[in-house]
Short mmCIF file of N, CA and C in Angstrom, two decimals:
data_model
loop_
_atom_site.label_atom_id
_atom_site.label_comp_id
_atom_site.label_asym_id
_atom_site.label_seq_id
_atom_site.Cartn_x
_atom_site.Cartn_y
_atom_site.Cartn_z
N UNK A 22 0.83 -1.20 0.00
CA UNK A 22 0.00 0.00 0.00
C UNK A 22 0.87 1.26 0.00
N UNK A 23 1.93 1.24 0.79
CA UNK A 23 2.82 2.40 0.87
C UNK A 23 3.41 2.74 -0.50
N UNK A 24 3.81 1.71 -1.26
CA UNK A 24 4.38 1.93 -2.58
C UNK A 24 3.37 2.57 -3.52
N UNK A 25 2.14 2.08 -3.49
CA UNK A 25 1.09 2.64 -4.33
C UNK A 25 0.87 4.11 -3.98
N UNK A 26 0.82 4.41 -2.70
CA UNK A 26 0.62 5.79 -2.26
C UNK A 26 1.75 6.68 -2.76
N UNK A 27 2.98 6.20 -2.68
CA UNK A 27 4.10 6.97 -3.18
C UNK A 27 3.99 7.20 -4.68
N UNK A 28 3.51 6.22 -5.41
CA UNK A 28 3.32 6.40 -6.85
C UNK A 28 2.29 7.49 -7.12
N UNK A 29 1.21 7.53 -6.36
CA UNK A 29 0.20 8.57 -6.55
C UNK A 29 0.77 9.94 -6.19
N UNK A 30 1.53 10.00 -5.12
CA UNK A 30 2.15 11.27 -4.71
C UNK A 30 3.08 11.76 -5.82
N UNK A 31 3.88 10.87 -6.36
CA UNK A 31 4.78 11.25 -7.46
C UNK A 31 3.99 11.71 -8.68
N UNK A 32 2.92 11.01 -9.00
CA UNK A 32 2.06 11.39 -10.13
C UNK A 32 1.51 12.81 -9.93
N UNK A 33 1.05 13.09 -8.72
CA UNK A 33 0.49 14.42 -8.44
C UNK A 33 1.57 15.48 -8.51
N UNK A 34 2.70 15.28 -7.83
CA UNK A 34 3.72 16.33 -7.75
C UNK A 34 4.53 16.48 -9.04
N UNK A 35 4.83 15.36 -9.69
CA UNK A 35 5.71 15.42 -10.86
C UNK A 35 4.96 15.58 -12.18
N UNK A 36 3.71 15.15 -12.23
CA UNK A 36 2.95 15.24 -13.47
C UNK A 36 1.83 16.29 -13.37
N UNK A 37 0.85 16.01 -12.53
CA UNK A 37 -0.33 16.88 -12.48
C UNK A 37 0.00 18.32 -12.09
N UNK A 38 0.83 18.50 -11.08
CA UNK A 38 1.12 19.85 -10.59
C UNK A 38 2.45 20.41 -11.08
N UNK A 39 3.08 19.75 -12.03
CA UNK A 39 4.38 20.22 -12.51
C UNK A 39 4.37 21.64 -13.07
N UNK A 40 3.28 22.13 -13.67
CA UNK A 40 3.30 23.52 -14.15
C UNK A 40 3.49 24.56 -13.03
N UNK A 41 3.17 24.20 -11.80
CA UNK A 41 3.37 25.13 -10.68
C UNK A 41 4.84 25.30 -10.34
N UNK A 42 5.65 24.31 -10.63
CA UNK A 42 7.08 24.29 -10.34
C UNK A 42 7.37 24.27 -8.84
N UNK A 43 8.41 23.58 -8.48
CA UNK A 43 8.89 23.47 -7.10
C UNK A 43 7.82 22.94 -6.14
N UNK A 44 7.00 22.01 -6.62
CA UNK A 44 6.01 21.36 -5.75
C UNK A 44 6.66 20.10 -5.18
N UNK A 45 6.55 19.95 -3.87
CA UNK A 45 7.13 18.80 -3.19
C UNK A 45 6.09 18.18 -2.26
N UNK A 46 6.41 16.99 -1.80
CA UNK A 46 5.53 16.29 -0.86
C UNK A 46 6.37 15.82 0.32
N UNK A 47 5.76 15.88 1.52
CA UNK A 47 6.41 15.37 2.73
C UNK A 47 5.43 14.50 3.47
N UNK A 48 5.91 13.34 3.92
CA UNK A 48 5.08 12.45 4.71
C UNK A 48 4.68 13.13 6.00
N UNK A 49 3.40 12.96 6.36
CA UNK A 49 2.90 13.53 7.61
C UNK A 49 1.62 12.84 8.03
N UNK A 50 1.53 12.42 9.28
CA UNK A 50 0.30 11.88 9.86
C UNK A 50 -0.38 10.82 9.00
N UNK A 51 0.36 9.92 8.43
CA UNK A 51 -0.23 8.86 7.62
C UNK A 51 -0.58 9.28 6.20
N UNK A 52 -0.29 10.51 5.85
CA UNK A 52 -0.54 11.01 4.49
C UNK A 52 0.65 11.82 4.04
N UNK A 53 0.41 12.79 3.18
CA UNK A 53 1.47 13.63 2.66
C UNK A 53 0.99 15.07 2.58
N UNK A 54 1.87 15.99 2.93
CA UNK A 54 1.61 17.41 2.70
C UNK A 54 2.14 17.77 1.34
N UNK A 55 1.40 18.61 0.61
CA UNK A 55 1.83 19.09 -0.71
C UNK A 55 2.24 20.55 -0.55
N UNK A 56 3.48 20.85 -0.91
CA UNK A 56 4.07 22.16 -0.67
C UNK A 56 4.56 22.78 -1.98
N UNK A 57 4.52 24.10 -1.99
CA UNK A 57 5.20 24.87 -3.03
C UNK A 57 6.02 25.92 -2.29
N UNK A 58 7.30 25.93 -2.54
CA UNK A 58 8.20 26.88 -1.88
C UNK A 58 8.03 26.87 -0.37
N UNK A 59 7.85 25.68 0.21
CA UNK A 59 7.77 25.53 1.64
C UNK A 59 6.41 25.84 2.26
N UNK A 60 5.42 26.19 1.45
CA UNK A 60 4.08 26.52 1.95
C UNK A 60 3.14 25.37 1.59
N UNK A 61 2.48 24.80 2.60
CA UNK A 61 1.57 23.69 2.37
C UNK A 61 0.24 24.24 1.81
N UNK A 62 -0.20 23.66 0.69
CA UNK A 62 -1.47 24.08 0.10
C UNK A 62 -2.36 22.89 -0.24
N UNK A 63 -1.87 21.70 0.03
CA UNK A 63 -2.66 20.51 -0.24
C UNK A 63 -2.18 19.35 0.61
N UNK A 64 -3.01 18.31 0.60
CA UNK A 64 -2.63 17.07 1.28
C UNK A 64 -3.08 15.89 0.41
N UNK A 65 -2.43 14.77 0.63
CA UNK A 65 -2.84 13.52 0.00
C UNK A 65 -3.02 12.51 1.13
N UNK A 66 -4.21 11.94 1.19
CA UNK A 66 -4.52 10.90 2.18
C UNK A 66 -5.23 9.78 1.45
N UNK A 67 -4.74 8.55 1.62
CA UNK A 67 -5.34 7.38 0.96
C UNK A 67 -5.53 7.60 -0.54
N UNK A 68 -4.49 8.08 -1.17
CA UNK A 68 -4.48 8.32 -2.63
C UNK A 68 -5.59 9.26 -3.08
N UNK A 69 -5.90 10.23 -2.25
CA UNK A 69 -6.87 11.26 -2.63
C UNK A 69 -6.25 12.62 -2.38
N UNK A 70 -6.36 13.50 -3.38
CA UNK A 70 -5.78 14.84 -3.31
C UNK A 70 -6.81 15.82 -2.76
N UNK A 71 -6.35 16.67 -1.82
CA UNK A 71 -7.17 17.72 -1.23
C UNK A 71 -6.42 19.04 -1.35
N UNK A 72 -7.14 20.12 -1.62
CA UNK A 72 -6.54 21.46 -1.66
C UNK A 72 -7.10 22.32 -0.54
N UNK A 73 -6.32 23.32 -0.14
CA UNK A 73 -6.70 24.28 0.89
C UNK A 73 -7.90 25.10 0.42
N UNK A 74 -8.87 25.25 1.31
CA UNK A 74 -10.09 25.99 1.00
C UNK A 74 -10.38 26.95 2.15
N UNK A 75 -10.89 28.14 1.82
CA UNK A 75 -11.37 29.06 2.84
C UNK A 75 -12.71 29.63 2.37
N UNK A 76 -13.17 30.68 3.03
CA UNK A 76 -14.48 31.23 2.70
C UNK A 76 -14.53 31.80 1.28
N UNK A 77 -13.38 32.14 0.69
CA UNK A 77 -13.38 32.73 -0.65
C UNK A 77 -13.65 31.72 -1.75
N UNK A 78 -13.39 30.44 -1.50
CA UNK A 78 -13.58 29.45 -2.56
C UNK A 78 -14.38 28.21 -2.13
N UNK A 79 -14.92 28.23 -0.93
CA UNK A 79 -15.67 27.07 -0.43
C UNK A 79 -16.88 26.74 -1.31
N UNK A 80 -17.64 27.75 -1.73
CA UNK A 80 -18.84 27.52 -2.56
C UNK A 80 -18.47 26.86 -3.88
N UNK A 81 -17.32 27.20 -4.41
CA UNK A 81 -16.85 26.59 -5.66
C UNK A 81 -16.61 25.09 -5.48
N UNK A 82 -16.05 24.71 -4.36
CA UNK A 82 -15.82 23.29 -4.08
C UNK A 82 -17.13 22.56 -3.82
N UNK A 83 -18.03 23.22 -3.13
CA UNK A 83 -19.35 22.63 -2.91
C UNK A 83 -20.05 22.37 -4.25
N UNK A 84 -19.89 23.30 -5.19
CA UNK A 84 -20.53 23.19 -6.51
C UNK A 84 -20.00 22.01 -7.32
N UNK A 85 -18.77 21.59 -7.06
CA UNK A 85 -18.22 20.44 -7.81
C UNK A 85 -18.33 19.15 -7.00
N UNK A 86 -19.17 19.17 -5.98
CA UNK A 86 -19.45 17.99 -5.13
C UNK A 86 -18.21 17.52 -4.36
N UNK A 87 -17.35 18.45 -4.02
CA UNK A 87 -16.18 18.15 -3.21
C UNK A 87 -16.60 18.08 -1.74
N UNK A 88 -15.79 17.40 -0.94
CA UNK A 88 -16.06 17.26 0.48
C UNK A 88 -14.78 17.58 1.26
N UNK A 89 -14.92 18.13 2.47
CA UNK A 89 -13.73 18.41 3.28
C UNK A 89 -13.13 17.12 3.84
N UNK A 90 -11.86 17.19 4.16
CA UNK A 90 -11.19 16.06 4.79
C UNK A 90 -11.61 16.02 6.25
N UNK A 91 -12.09 14.86 6.68
CA UNK A 91 -12.53 14.65 8.06
C UNK A 91 -11.77 13.46 8.63
N UNK A 92 -11.28 13.60 9.85
CA UNK A 92 -10.60 12.48 10.49
C UNK A 92 -11.12 12.33 11.92
N UNK A 93 -10.86 11.18 12.49
CA UNK A 93 -11.28 10.90 13.87
C UNK A 93 -10.14 11.22 14.82
N UNK A 94 -10.40 12.12 15.74
CA UNK A 94 -9.41 12.50 16.75
C UNK A 94 -9.54 11.54 17.94
N UNK A 95 -8.74 11.79 18.95
CA UNK A 95 -8.82 10.97 20.16
C UNK A 95 -10.25 11.02 20.70
N UNK A 96 -10.71 9.89 21.17
CA UNK A 96 -12.06 9.82 21.70
C UNK A 96 -13.13 9.70 20.63
N UNK A 97 -12.70 9.56 19.37
CA UNK A 97 -13.64 9.38 18.27
C UNK A 97 -14.29 10.65 17.75
N UNK A 98 -13.86 11.81 18.27
CA UNK A 98 -14.42 13.07 17.80
C UNK A 98 -14.02 13.33 16.35
N UNK A 99 -14.98 13.69 15.52
CA UNK A 99 -14.73 13.98 14.10
C UNK A 99 -14.19 15.40 13.95
N UNK A 100 -13.07 15.53 13.27
CA UNK A 100 -12.44 16.82 13.04
C UNK A 100 -12.44 17.11 11.54
N UNK A 101 -12.90 18.28 11.17
CA UNK A 101 -12.95 18.69 9.76
C UNK A 101 -11.83 19.68 9.50
N UNK A 102 -11.06 19.42 8.47
CA UNK A 102 -9.96 20.30 8.10
C UNK A 102 -10.38 21.19 6.93
N UNK A 103 -9.60 22.21 6.67
CA UNK A 103 -9.90 23.14 5.59
C UNK A 103 -9.28 22.70 4.26
N UNK A 104 -9.23 21.40 4.06
CA UNK A 104 -8.76 20.83 2.79
C UNK A 104 -9.92 20.04 2.20
N UNK A 105 -10.22 20.30 0.92
CA UNK A 105 -11.35 19.65 0.24
C UNK A 105 -10.83 18.80 -0.91
N UNK A 106 -11.48 17.63 -1.11
CA UNK A 106 -10.98 16.70 -2.12
C UNK A 106 -11.20 17.21 -3.54
N UNK A 107 -10.34 16.73 -4.41
CA UNK A 107 -10.41 17.08 -5.83
C UNK A 107 -11.05 15.90 -6.55
N UNK A 108 -12.25 16.10 -7.10
CA UNK A 108 -12.93 15.00 -7.80
C UNK A 108 -12.13 14.52 -9.02
N UNK A 109 -12.33 13.27 -9.39
CA UNK A 109 -11.54 12.67 -10.47
C UNK A 109 -11.70 13.41 -11.79
N UNK A 110 -12.88 13.96 -12.09
CA UNK A 110 -13.03 14.69 -13.35
C UNK A 110 -12.18 15.95 -13.36
N UNK A 111 -11.95 16.56 -12.21
CA UNK A 111 -11.09 17.73 -12.13
C UNK A 111 -9.63 17.31 -12.26
N UNK A 112 -9.26 16.17 -11.69
CA UNK A 112 -7.89 15.67 -11.85
C UNK A 112 -7.54 15.48 -13.32
N UNK A 113 -8.53 15.17 -14.13
CA UNK A 113 -8.31 14.94 -15.56
C UNK A 113 -8.38 16.22 -16.39
N UNK A 114 -8.73 17.34 -15.78
CA UNK A 114 -8.83 18.62 -16.47
C UNK A 114 -7.66 19.49 -16.01
N UNK A 115 -6.58 19.46 -16.76
CA UNK A 115 -5.34 20.12 -16.35
C UNK A 115 -5.54 21.61 -16.06
N UNK A 116 -6.29 22.31 -16.91
CA UNK A 116 -6.48 23.75 -16.71
C UNK A 116 -7.24 24.03 -15.41
N UNK A 117 -8.30 23.29 -15.17
CA UNK A 117 -9.10 23.50 -13.96
C UNK A 117 -8.30 23.11 -12.72
N UNK A 118 -7.56 22.03 -12.80
CA UNK A 118 -6.74 21.60 -11.67
C UNK A 118 -5.72 22.68 -11.33
N UNK A 119 -5.07 23.24 -12.34
CA UNK A 119 -4.06 24.28 -12.09
C UNK A 119 -4.70 25.53 -11.51
N UNK A 120 -5.88 25.87 -11.97
CA UNK A 120 -6.57 27.05 -11.45
C UNK A 120 -6.88 26.85 -9.96
N UNK A 121 -7.41 25.69 -9.62
CA UNK A 121 -7.70 25.40 -8.21
C UNK A 121 -6.43 25.36 -7.37
N UNK A 122 -5.38 24.77 -7.90
CA UNK A 122 -4.11 24.68 -7.17
C UNK A 122 -3.53 26.08 -6.91
N UNK A 123 -3.56 26.93 -7.91
CA UNK A 123 -3.02 28.29 -7.74
C UNK A 123 -3.83 29.08 -6.71
N UNK A 124 -5.14 28.92 -6.74
CA UNK A 124 -5.99 29.60 -5.76
C UNK A 124 -5.69 29.10 -4.36
N UNK A 125 -5.56 27.79 -4.20
CA UNK A 125 -5.27 27.22 -2.88
C UNK A 125 -3.89 27.64 -2.39
N UNK A 126 -2.94 27.74 -3.28
CA UNK A 126 -1.61 28.19 -2.90
C UNK A 126 -1.67 29.65 -2.42
N UNK A 127 -2.41 30.49 -3.13
CA UNK A 127 -2.56 31.89 -2.73
C UNK A 127 -3.22 32.00 -1.35
N UNK A 128 -4.22 31.17 -1.10
CA UNK A 128 -4.87 31.14 0.22
C UNK A 128 -3.88 30.72 1.29
N UNK A 129 -3.10 29.70 1.01
CA UNK A 129 -2.11 29.21 1.97
C UNK A 129 -1.07 30.27 2.29
N UNK A 130 -0.64 31.01 1.29
CA UNK A 130 0.33 32.09 1.51
C UNK A 130 -0.29 33.16 2.40
N UNK A 131 -1.52 33.55 2.10
CA UNK A 131 -2.22 34.57 2.88
C UNK A 131 -2.34 34.14 4.35
N UNK A 132 -2.70 32.89 4.58
CA UNK A 132 -2.84 32.38 5.94
C UNK A 132 -1.48 32.31 6.65
N UNK A 133 -0.45 31.90 5.94
CA UNK A 133 0.89 31.83 6.54
C UNK A 133 1.38 33.22 6.93
N UNK A 134 1.13 34.21 6.09
CA UNK A 134 1.54 35.58 6.40
C UNK A 134 0.79 36.11 7.60
N UNK A 135 -0.52 35.83 7.68
CA UNK A 135 -1.32 36.28 8.83
C UNK A 135 -0.82 35.63 10.11
N UNK A 136 -0.43 34.37 10.03
CA UNK A 136 0.08 33.65 11.19
C UNK A 136 1.40 34.27 11.66
N UNK A 137 2.26 34.61 10.69
CA UNK A 137 3.54 35.24 11.02
C UNK A 137 3.35 36.59 11.70
N UNK A 138 2.40 37.38 11.19
CA UNK A 138 2.14 38.70 11.76
C UNK A 138 1.62 38.58 13.20
N UNK A 139 0.83 37.54 13.48
CA UNK A 139 0.33 37.34 14.84
C UNK A 139 1.46 37.07 15.81
N UNK A 140 2.48 36.37 15.34
CA UNK A 140 3.60 35.99 16.21
C UNK A 140 4.49 37.18 16.54
N UNK A 141 4.50 38.19 15.70
CA UNK A 141 5.40 39.33 15.93
C UNK A 141 4.74 40.45 16.66
#
């Protein structure tokens, strides 16, 4: 299973998202974080790609029947993250995938900058 997952991660980072340039993946919490220039904008869990979503693009993801990533925390509590899955038809549409990826990357940068400002 691990090998298959790595193949999907390579497919996403080296093929699907290659137009973004400098996209990397790092193992984390049983899945992978998808980064561009050190900023996480996506995740891969169980061979499914998710992109960062906020209030500016949530309705767009809802319109394509996307769902947020949900996991079970300690005690069985369901936790919803701000990453929404990319449906297979979008994975096959290079232009749409790149548009969504660029938007998610911009959101991730904005959030990272806001976090940095809070710390200072």
